[in-house]
mmCIF file of C-alpha atoms in Angstrom:
data_model
loop_
_atom_site.group_PDB
_atom_site.id
_atom_site.type_symbol
_atom_site.label_atom_id
_atom_site.label_comp_id
_atom_site.label_asym_id
_atom_site.label_seq_id
_atom_site.Cartn_x
_atom_site.Cartn_y
_atom_site.Cartn_z
ATOM 1 C CA UNK A 1 0.207 -0.536 -0.452
ATOM 2 C CA UNK A 2 1.380 3.176 -1.190
ATOM 3 C CA UNK A 3 1.350 5.832 1.712
ATOM 4 C CA UNK A 4 1.480 9.393 1.195
ATOM 5 C CA UNK A 5 3.599 10.814 3.451
ATOM 6 C CA UNK A 6 6.945 10.251 4.029
ATOM 7 C CA UNK A 7 8.665 8.307 7.995
ATOM 8 C CA UNK A 8 10.682 11.389 8.387
ATOM 9 C CA UNK A 9 7.459 13.505 8.088
ATOM 10 C CA UNK A 10 6.915 11.818 11.273
ATOM 11 C CA UNK A 11 3.229 11.503 11.304
ATOM 12 C CA UNK A 12 1.345 11.643 14.856
ATOM 13 C CA UNK A 13 -1.920 10.334 15.203
ATOM 14 C CA UNK A 14 -4.683 8.443 13.267
ATOM 15 C CA UNK A 15 -8.070 9.255 13.254
ATOM 16 C CA UNK A 16 -11.293 7.266 13.023
ATOM 17 C CA UNK A 17 -14.843 8.987 13.520
ATOM 18 C CA UNK A 18 -17.525 5.790 13.339
ATOM 19 C CA UNK A 19 -20.814 6.301 12.807
ATOM 20 C CA UNK A 20 -21.808 2.877 13.288
ATOM 21 C CA UNK A 21 -19.257 1.079 13.348
ATOM 22 C CA UNK A 22 -15.270 1.515 12.582
ATOM 23 C CA UNK A 23 -14.674 2.794 9.121
ATOM 24 C CA UNK A 24 -17.532 3.646 8.578
ATOM 25 C CA UNK A 25 -16.396 7.632 9.430
ATOM 26 C CA UNK A 26 -15.193 7.361 5.576
ATOM 27 C CA UNK A 27 -16.568 4.289 3.930
ATOM 28 C CA UNK A 28 -19.864 4.602 4.578
ATOM 29 C CA UNK A 29 -22.115 7.977 6.297
ATOM 30 C CA UNK A 30 -24.882 5.989 7.304
ATOM 31 C CA UNK A 31 -26.056 8.106 10.752
ATOM 32 C CA UNK A 32 -26.455 11.529 11.720
ATOM 33 C CA UNK A 33 -23.639 11.693 12.849
ATOM 34 C CA UNK A 34 -21.946 13.055 8.751
ATOM 35 C CA UNK A 35 -22.298 16.153 9.180
ATOM 36 C CA UNK A 36 -20.716 16.270 11.927
ATOM 37 C CA UNK A 37 -18.023 14.701 11.033
ATOM 38 C CA UNK A 38 -18.165 17.448 8.041
ATOM 39 C CA UNK A 39 -17.925 20.213 10.047
ATOM 40 C CA UNK A 40 -14.668 18.575 12.202
ATOM 41 C CA UNK A 41 -12.401 17.210 9.852
ATOM 42 C CA UNK A 42 -13.888 20.199 8.235
ATOM 43 C CA UNK A 43 -12.720 23.718 8.796
ATOM 44 C CA UNK A 44 -12.764 23.122 12.711
ATOM 45 C CA UNK A 45 -9.889 20.898 11.586
ATOM 46 C CA UNK A 46 -7.752 21.963 8.600
ATOM 47 C CA UNK A 47 -8.458 25.545 9.391
ATOM 48 C CA UNK A 48 -4.898 27.552 11.005
ATOM 49 C CA UNK A 49 -6.657 27.607 14.335
ATOM 50 C CA UNK A 50 -8.707 25.208 14.574
ATOM 51 C CA UNK A 51 -6.068 22.137 13.266
ATOM 52 C CA UNK A 52 -3.982 20.618 16.214
ATOM 53 C CA UNK A 53 -1.625 18.957 13.285
ATOM 54 C CA UNK A 54 -0.865 22.399 13.157
ATOM 55 C CA UNK A 55 1.115 23.435 16.129
ATOM 56 C CA UNK A 56 4.127 21.754 17.303
ATOM 57 C CA UNK A 57 6.919 24.541 17.094
ATOM 58 C CA UNK A 58 9.172 24.008 14.505
ATOM 59 C CA UNK A 59 8.709 20.431 13.792
ATOM 60 C CA UNK A 60 5.191 20.076 12.004
ATOM 61 C CA UNK A 61 3.585 16.697 12.328
ATOM 62 C CA UNK A 62 0.783 14.545 10.147
ATOM 63 C CA UNK A 63 -2.620 13.976 10.847
ATOM 64 C CA UNK A 64 -3.169 10.972 9.153
ATOM 65 C CA UNK A 65 -6.672 9.316 7.764
ATOM 66 C CA UNK A 66 -7.579 5.253 6.969
ATOM 67 C CA UNK A 67 -10.144 5.240 5.616
ATOM 68 C CA UNK A 68 -11.807 5.725 1.244
ATOM 69 C CA UNK A 69 -9.371 7.829 -0.631
ATOM 70 C CA UNK A 70 -11.845 9.430 -2.496
ATOM 71 C CA UNK A 71 -14.666 9.471 0.072
ATOM 72 C CA UNK A 72 -12.161 11.179 2.060
ATOM 73 C CA UNK A 73 -10.583 14.121 -0.708
ATOM 74 C CA UNK A 74 -13.776 14.512 -1.407
ATOM 75 C CA UNK A 75 -15.308 15.060 2.008
ATOM 76 C CA UNK A 76 -12.511 17.560 2.425
ATOM 77 C CA UNK A 77 -12.680 19.370 -0.790
ATOM 78 C CA UNK A 78 -17.114 20.360 0.461
ATOM 79 C CA UNK A 79 -15.290 21.763 3.426
ATOM 80 C CA UNK A 80 -12.355 23.372 1.688
ATOM 81 C CA UNK A 81 -9.966 22.408 3.716
ATOM 82 C CA UNK A 82 -6.119 20.492 0.976
ATOM 83 C CA UNK A 83 -6.500 17.541 1.579
ATOM 84 C CA UNK A 84 -2.043 18.047 0.973
ATOM 85 C CA UNK A 85 -3.404 18.313 4.544
ATOM 86 C CA UNK A 86 -3.026 14.959 5.867
ATOM 87 C CA UNK A 87 -1.107 11.778 5.433
ATOM 88 C CA UNK A 88 -4.373 9.304 3.544
ATOM 89 C CA UNK A 89 -4.031 5.697 3.185
ATOM 90 C CA UNK A 90 -6.953 4.235 1.204
ATOM 91 C CA UNK A 91 -8.179 0.654 2.804
ATOM 92 C CA UNK A 92 -11.003 -1.177 2.013
ATOM 93 C CA UNK A 93 -12.970 -2.549 4.810
ATOM 94 C CA UNK A 94 -15.486 -2.331 7.175
ATOM 95 C CA UNK A 95 -15.089 -3.985 11.604
ATOM 96 C CA UNK A 96 -18.786 -2.936 12.055
ATOM 97 C CA UNK A 97 -20.259 -2.832 15.853
ATOM 98 C CA UNK A 98 -21.670 -5.838 15.599
ATOM 99 C CA UNK A 99 -19.096 -7.966 14.166
ATOM 100 C CA UNK A 100 -17.377 -10.218 17.082
ATOM 101 C CA UNK A 101 -13.880 -7.792 17.553
ATOM 102 C CA UNK A 102 -12.025 -10.361 18.335
ATOM 103 C CA UNK A 103 -12.474 -12.509 14.640
ATOM 104 C CA UNK A 104 -13.475 -9.344 12.645
ATOM 105 C CA UNK A 105 -10.405 -7.833 13.545
ATOM 106 C CA UNK A 106 -8.454 -10.391 11.756
ATOM 107 C CA UNK A 107 -10.853 -10.978 9.488
ATOM 108 C CA UNK A 108 -10.852 -7.635 7.752
ATOM 109 C CA UNK A 109 -7.465 -6.746 7.142
ATOM 110 C CA UNK A 110 -7.919 -4.304 5.379
ATOM 111 C CA UNK A 111 -10.122 -2.085 7.921
ATOM 112 C CA UNK A 112 -9.429 1.311 9.389
ATOM 113 C CA UNK A 113 -9.202 0.234 12.584
ATOM 114 C CA UNK A 114 -5.971 -2.936 11.876
ATOM 115 C CA UNK A 115 -4.649 -0.752 8.843
ATOM 116 C CA UNK A 116 -3.670 1.854 11.956
ATOM 117 C CA UNK A 117 -2.725 -0.421 14.777
ATOM 118 C CA UNK A 118 -0.334 -1.723 12.379
ATOM 119 C CA UNK A 119 1.480 0.763 11.593
ATOM 120 C CA UNK A 120 1.030 1.932 15.258
ATOM 121 C CA UNK A 121 3.259 -0.974 15.723
ATOM 122 C CA UNK A 122 5.249 -0.160 13.125
ATOM 123 C CA UNK A 123 6.121 3.184 14.186
ATOM 124 C CA UNK A 124 5.091 4.624 11.120
ATOM 125 C CA UNK A 125 2.419 6.886 14.081
ATOM 126 C CA UNK A 126 3.106 7.829 16.696
ATOM 127 C CA UNK A 127 -0.719 7.739 18.293
ATOM 128 C CA UNK A 128 -4.163 5.971 17.215
ATOM 129 C CA UNK A 129 -7.030 7.142 17.976
ATOM 130 C CA UNK A 130 -10.888 5.904 17.410
ATOM 131 C CA UNK A 131 -14.637 6.524 17.868
ATOM 132 C CA UNK A 132 -15.359 2.846 15.787
ATOM 133 C CA UNK A 133 -15.737 -0.392 17.610
ATOM 134 C CA UNK A 134 -14.703 -0.124 20.815
ATOM 135 C CA UNK A 135 -13.844 -3.979 20.539
ATOM 136 C CA UNK A 136 -11.775 -3.477 17.971
ATOM 137 C CA UNK A 137 -10.199 -0.646 19.567
ATOM 138 C CA UNK A 138 -8.291 -3.115 22.832
ATOM 139 C CA UNK A 139 -8.029 -6.246 20.541
ATOM 140 C CA UNK A 140 -5.845 -3.907 18.481
ATOM 141 C CA UNK A 141 -4.185 -2.714 22.151
ATOM 142 C CA UNK A 142 -3.368 -6.051 23.301
ATOM 143 C CA UNK A 143 -2.940 -8.033 20.331
ATOM 144 C CA UNK A 144 -1.180 -5.484 17.567
ATOM 145 C CA UNK A 145 0.981 -3.257 20.521
ATOM 146 C CA UNK A 146 0.645 -5.113 23.166
ATOM 147 C CA UNK A 147 0.984 -4.794 27.220
ATOM 148 C CA UNK A 148 3.975 -3.325 28.239
ATOM 149 C CA UNK A 149 6.219 -5.754 29.948
ATOM 150 C CA UNK A 150 5.393 -6.233 33.621
ATOM 151 C CA UNK A 151 1.768 -5.143 33.875
ATOM 152 C CA UNK A 152 -0.563 -7.026 34.683
ATOM 153 C CA UNK A 153 -3.930 -5.225 33.092
ATOM 154 C CA UNK A 154 -4.583 -2.780 31.572
ATOM 155 C CA UNK A 155 -7.013 -0.130 32.455
ATOM 156 C CA UNK A 156 -8.845 2.197 30.727
ATOM 157 C CA UNK A 157 -9.443 6.051 32.865
ATOM 158 C CA UNK A 158 -11.531 9.292 33.074
ATOM 159 C CA UNK A 159 -10.399 12.328 34.075
ATOM 160 C CA UNK A 160 -13.229 14.144 36.537
ATOM 161 C CA UNK A 161 -13.134 17.763 37.456
ATOM 162 C CA UNK A 162 -13.831 18.041 40.952
ATOM 163 C CA UNK A 163 -14.439 21.472 42.815
ATOM 164 C CA UNK A 164 -10.684 22.522 43.405
ATOM 165 C CA UNK A 165 -10.736 22.708 39.756
ATOM 166 C CA UNK A 166 -8.322 20.810 38.854
ATOM 167 C CA UNK A 167 -8.784 17.520 37.575
ATOM 168 C CA UNK A 168 -8.850 14.073 39.196
ATOM 169 C CA UNK A 169 -8.115 10.618 37.307
ATOM 170 C CA UNK A 170 -9.945 8.010 37.327
ATOM 171 C CA UNK A 171 -9.578 3.953 37.012
ATOM 172 C CA UNK A 172 -10.521 1.319 35.933
ATOM 173 C CA UNK A 173 -13.826 3.021 34.316
ATOM 174 C CA UNK A 174 -15.082 -0.777 32.525
ATOM 175 C CA UNK A 175 -11.853 -2.627 30.755
ATOM 176 C CA UNK A 176 -11.562 -5.113 33.868
ATOM 177 C CA UNK A 177 -14.755 -5.622 36.348
ATOM 178 C CA UNK A 178 -13.226 -8.014 38.914
ATOM 179 C CA UNK A 179 -9.378 -7.783 39.843
ATOM 180 C CA UNK A 180 -7.230 -8.596 41.857
ATOM 181 C CA UNK A 181 -5.249 -6.109 44.468
ATOM 182 C CA UNK A 182 -2.110 -6.661 42.670
ATOM 183 C CA UNK A 183 -4.721 -5.512 39.569
ATOM 184 C CA UNK A 184 -5.398 -2.371 41.579
ATOM 185 C CA UNK A 185 -2.120 -1.978 42.962
ATOM 186 C CA UNK A 186 -0.283 -1.775 39.909
ATOM 187 C CA UNK A 187 -3.479 1.017 38.680
ATOM 188 C CA UNK A 188 -2.074 3.233 41.977
ATOM 189 C CA UNK A 189 1.191 3.672 40.015
ATOM 190 C CA UNK A 190 -0.081 3.951 35.799
ATOM 191 C CA UNK A 191 -2.802 6.309 37.177
ATOM 192 C CA UNK A 192 -0.263 8.172 39.472
ATOM 193 C CA UNK A 193 1.753 7.825 36.585
ATOM 194 C CA UNK A 194 -0.004 9.408 33.731
ATOM 195 C CA UNK A 195 -1.505 11.970 36.789
ATOM 196 C CA UNK A 196 1.809 14.139 35.854
ATOM 197 C CA UNK A 197 3.196 13.775 33.013
ATOM 198 C CA UNK A 198 0.046 14.152 31.523
ATOM 199 C CA UNK A 199 -2.186 16.048 33.666
ATOM 200 C CA UNK A 200 0.508 17.459 35.551
ATOM 201 C CA UNK A 201 -0.281 17.125 38.366
ATOM 202 C CA UNK A 202 3.436 17.384 40.954
ATOM 203 C CA UNK A 203 3.119 14.453 43.603
ATOM 204 C CA UNK A 204 -0.203 13.282 42.819
ATOM 205 C CA UNK A 205 -2.464 12.092 45.495
ATOM 206 C CA UNK A 206 -3.091 8.158 45.663
ATOM 207 C CA UNK A 207 -6.593 6.411 46.810
ATOM 208 C CA UNK A 208 -8.803 3.559 46.972
ATOM 209 C CA UNK A 209 -12.799 4.739 46.333
ATOM 210 C CA UNK A 210 -14.630 3.037 49.793
ATOM 211 C CA UNK A 211 -17.251 2.992 52.249
ATOM 212 C CA UNK A 212 -15.042 4.539 54.591
ATOM 213 C CA UNK A 213 -11.808 6.344 55.029
ATOM 214 C CA UNK A 214 -11.032 4.527 57.453
ATOM 215 C CA UNK A 215 -8.038 1.259 57.130
ATOM 216 C CA UNK A 216 -9.791 -0.696 58.871
ATOM 217 C CA UNK A 217 -13.243 -0.943 56.240
ATOM 218 C CA UNK A 218 -14.227 -1.910 53.026
ATOM 219 C CA UNK A 219 -14.270 -5.284 51.677
ATOM 220 C CA UNK A 220 -11.298 -7.997 51.181
ATOM 221 C CA UNK A 221 -10.510 -6.676 47.740
ATOM 222 C CA UNK A 222 -9.671 -2.304 49.281
ATOM 223 C CA UNK A 223 -7.945 -3.725 52.565
ATOM 224 C CA UNK A 224 -5.737 -5.817 50.400
ATOM 225 C CA UNK A 225 -5.038 -3.069 47.920
ATOM 226 C CA UNK A 226 -5.100 -0.696 50.586
ATOM 227 C CA UNK A 227 -1.713 -2.882 52.051
ATOM 228 C CA UNK A 228 -0.333 -3.244 48.629
ATOM 229 C CA UNK A 229 -0.861 0.648 47.767
ATOM 230 C CA UNK A 230 1.335 2.014 51.417
ATOM 231 C CA UNK A 231 3.843 -0.285 50.540
ATOM 232 C CA UNK A 232 4.647 1.073 47.363
ATOM 233 C CA UNK A 233 7.695 4.253 47.496
ATOM 234 C CA UNK A 234 6.706 5.325 43.918
ATOM 235 C CA UNK A 235 3.868 7.351 45.180
ATOM 236 C CA UNK A 236 1.985 9.975 47.747
ATOM 237 C CA UNK A 237 -0.671 7.261 49.286
ATOM 238 C CA UNK A 238 -3.445 8.919 50.927
ATOM 239 C CA UNK A 239 -5.180 6.267 52.349
ATOM 240 C CA UNK A 240 -9.065 5.409 51.658
ATOM 241 C CA UNK A 241 -11.743 8.222 49.735
ATOM 242 C CA UNK A 242 -15.232 8.201 50.251
ATOM 243 C CA UNK A 243 -17.088 8.230 47.069
ATOM 244 C CA UNK A 244 -18.813 11.826 48.839
ATOM 245 C CA UNK A 245 -15.618 13.304 47.787
ATOM 246 C CA UNK A 246 -14.769 12.251 44.480
ATOM 247 C CA UNK A 247 -15.467 15.568 42.825
ATOM 248 C CA UNK A 248 -14.082 17.470 45.708
ATOM 249 C CA UNK A 249 -10.951 17.599 45.267
ATOM 250 C CA UNK A 250 -9.721 17.485 48.620
ATOM 251 C CA UNK A 251 -8.201 14.339 48.954
ATOM 252 C CA UNK A 252 -7.010 12.580 46.551
ATOM 253 C CA UNK A 253 -6.217 13.417 42.880
ATOM 254 C CA UNK A 254 -5.941 9.183 41.335
ATOM 255 C CA UNK A 255 -8.632 6.314 42.592
ATOM 256 C CA UNK A 256 -8.292 3.540 42.384
ATOM 257 C CA UNK A 257 -10.999 1.424 41.898
ATOM 258 C CA UNK A 258 -12.233 -2.280 39.454
ATOM 259 C CA UNK A 259 -13.698 -1.287 36.508
ATOM 260 C CA UNK A 260 -17.234 -2.646 38.197
ATOM 261 C CA UNK A 261 -17.856 0.632 40.700
ATOM 262 C CA UNK A 262 -15.384 2.620 38.397
ATOM 263 C CA UNK A 263 -18.040 2.282 34.872
ATOM 264 C CA UNK A 264 -20.999 2.596 37.725
ATOM 265 C CA UNK A 265 -19.439 6.120 39.304
ATOM 266 C CA UNK A 266 -18.996 7.555 35.912
ATOM 267 C CA UNK A 267 -21.832 7.028 34.152
ATOM 268 C CA UNK A 268 -23.774 8.183 37.592
ATOM 269 C CA UNK A 269 -21.987 11.376 37.287
ATOM 270 C CA UNK A 270 -22.401 11.140 33.548
ATOM 271 C CA UNK A 271 -26.317 11.151 33.671
ATOM 272 C CA UNK A 272 -25.945 14.112 36.890
ATOM 273 C CA UNK A 273 -24.277 16.358 34.049
ATOM 274 C CA UNK A 274 -27.366 15.427 31.375
ATOM 275 C CA UNK A 275 -30.203 15.927 34.032
ATOM 276 C CA UNK A 276 -28.495 19.361 34.895
ATOM 277 C CA UNK A 277 -28.001 20.699 31.710
ATOM 278 C CA UNK A 278 -31.871 19.878 31.126
ATOM 279 C CA UNK A 279 -32.931 22.235 34.492
ATOM 280 C CA UNK A 280 -30.256 24.259 33.220
ATOM 281 C CA UNK A 281 -27.405 24.437 35.731
ATOM 282 C CA UNK A 282 -24.572 25.774 34.030
ATOM 283 C CA UNK A 283 -21.479 26.906 35.993
ATOM 284 C CA UNK A 284 -18.132 25.424 35.894
ATOM 285 C CA UNK A 285 -17.394 22.629 36.941
ATOM 286 C CA UNK A 286 -20.735 20.598 34.609
ATOM 287 C CA UNK A 287 -19.347 22.423 32.191
ATOM 288 C CA UNK A 288 -16.069 19.776 32.681
ATOM 289 C CA UNK A 289 -18.300 16.769 33.841
ATOM 290 C CA UNK A 290 -19.286 17.566 29.671
ATOM 291 C CA UNK A 291 -17.500 14.239 27.795
ATOM 292 C CA UNK A 292 -17.013 16.734 25.400
ATOM 293 C CA UNK A 293 -13.982 18.938 26.936
ATOM 294 C CA UNK A 294 -12.114 14.870 27.122
ATOM 295 C CA UNK A 295 -13.033 13.392 23.579
ATOM 296 C CA UNK A 296 -11.240 9.895 24.389
ATOM 297 C CA UNK A 297 -9.496 7.970 27.777
ATOM 298 C CA UNK A 298 -6.575 6.506 26.869
ATOM 299 C CA UNK A 299 -5.338 2.922 27.381
ATOM 300 C CA UNK A 300 -2.628 2.836 29.770
ATOM 301 C CA UNK A 301 -0.451 -0.339 30.335
ATOM 302 C CA UNK A 302 -0.075 -1.191 26.387
ATOM 303 C CA UNK A 303 3.387 -0.110 24.156
ATOM 304 C CA UNK A 304 1.871 2.681 21.834
ATOM 305 C CA UNK A 305 -0.484 5.279 22.308
ATOM 306 C CA UNK A 306 -4.085 4.509 21.598
ATOM 307 C CA UNK A 307 -6.593 7.243 22.440
ATOM 308 C CA UNK A 308 -11.212 5.734 22.110
ATOM 309 C CA UNK A 309 -13.244 7.937 22.164
ATOM 310 C CA UNK A 310 -16.862 7.555 21.785
ATOM 311 C CA UNK A 311 -18.971 6.438 19.627
ATOM 312 C CA UNK A 312 -21.624 8.784 19.312
ATOM 313 C CA UNK A 313 -18.529 11.516 19.876
ATOM 314 C CA UNK A 314 -20.303 15.499 18.634
ATOM 315 C CA UNK A 315 -17.429 17.596 16.787
ATOM 316 C CA UNK A 316 -15.964 18.645 19.693
ATOM 317 C CA UNK A 317 -15.527 16.017 21.011
ATOM 318 C CA UNK A 318 -13.454 14.297 18.247
ATOM 319 C CA UNK A 319 -11.097 17.341 18.142
ATOM 320 C CA UNK A 320 -10.876 17.090 22.340
ATOM 321 C CA UNK A 321 -9.863 13.249 21.375
ATOM 322 C CA UNK A 322 -6.826 14.693 18.921
ATOM 323 C CA UNK A 323 -5.824 17.043 21.176
ATOM 324 C CA UNK A 324 -5.649 14.512 24.027
ATOM 325 C CA UNK A 325 -4.438 12.228 22.022
ATOM 326 C CA UNK A 326 -1.054 14.890 20.730
ATOM 327 C CA UNK A 327 -0.673 16.064 24.753
ATOM 328 C CA UNK A 328 0.149 11.368 25.304
ATOM 329 C CA UNK A 329 2.702 11.420 22.491
ATOM 330 C CA UNK A 330 4.147 14.882 24.040
ATOM 331 C CA UNK A 331 4.337 13.952 27.684
ATOM 332 C CA UNK A 332 6.444 10.895 27.051
ATOM 333 C CA UNK A 333 4.336 8.428 29.230
ATOM 334 C CA UNK A 334 4.431 5.369 27.169
ATOM 335 C CA UNK A 335 8.130 5.266 28.056
ATOM 336 C CA UNK A 336 7.904 6.732 31.261
ATOM 337 C CA UNK A 337 5.276 3.143 31.518
ATOM 338 C CA UNK A 338 7.834 1.125 30.410
ATOM 339 C CA UNK A 339 10.602 1.789 32.668
ATOM 340 C CA UNK A 340 7.587 2.287 36.169
ATOM 341 C CA UNK A 341 7.682 -1.639 34.700
ATOM 342 C CA UNK A 342 10.798 -2.410 34.097
ATOM 343 C CA UNK A 343 12.176 -3.667 37.218
#
């Protein structure tokens, strides 16, 4: 396959916009998000003020699109955006949302996600972002770029706002619903590195989400996790944090829990955001709860930057996803995690 950019240009990110399945950003425009995709990847992302691939100081990065080349160029032309601003890699297949992720990833070798992960694994792109099939993205993360040696289970996290005015990190938020204490202890270290490298929080406070702040509270899982994190000298462990302090910013910057608890907490917060928005309650805290301002969540603990966006992402969310990918790459997060697990 011909690559329309030179390796020396150091392309930074594969941007994928999902409709009903992987690759439908370009190959099939069957959902209402078609117009959103056009606005996002047209004027919003391709102008000098909006395209995140244009601002890297002396080193110009390239945003790479994988999909139907003819349709990509047609959409860009309709928005008055020169195709030369992007790297374009032609693909012909689509991983649908109804496809089995692992089987489709192998069977549809020329799908946007499969080809994109191939480029990421070879180092042809520095980061990979997608709002397509989450299952296929996780398959690629686990089998194409693979977990960092020493990491038992990679995780996904969510940045949550606090009334203190700085973000906190909640992990896991749904990837691993059953976690052994050893896995949760690793999440404390992974989250601490992420919070410092990407969020810019110096000596982030790490806590276990629990039903009480006392050391003796909780179930067998949280008690054992508490002991392991207390013995981890590389993090600033502050003990337990109750759910009522999750968004306060007063106790912790990194909140550790299994994916069942984390996803439940996250969905509750998303529901409250929608309710407050419908009731006309607007302020800086609730605005920061809007997923569109984050755009995507990184898969933490794998050997390359991978960002997964929401399947119904708006133009603002896609833009935020691209900028999040840029942020993770510039922070050199993967290398920092790899170094942490060398011992």
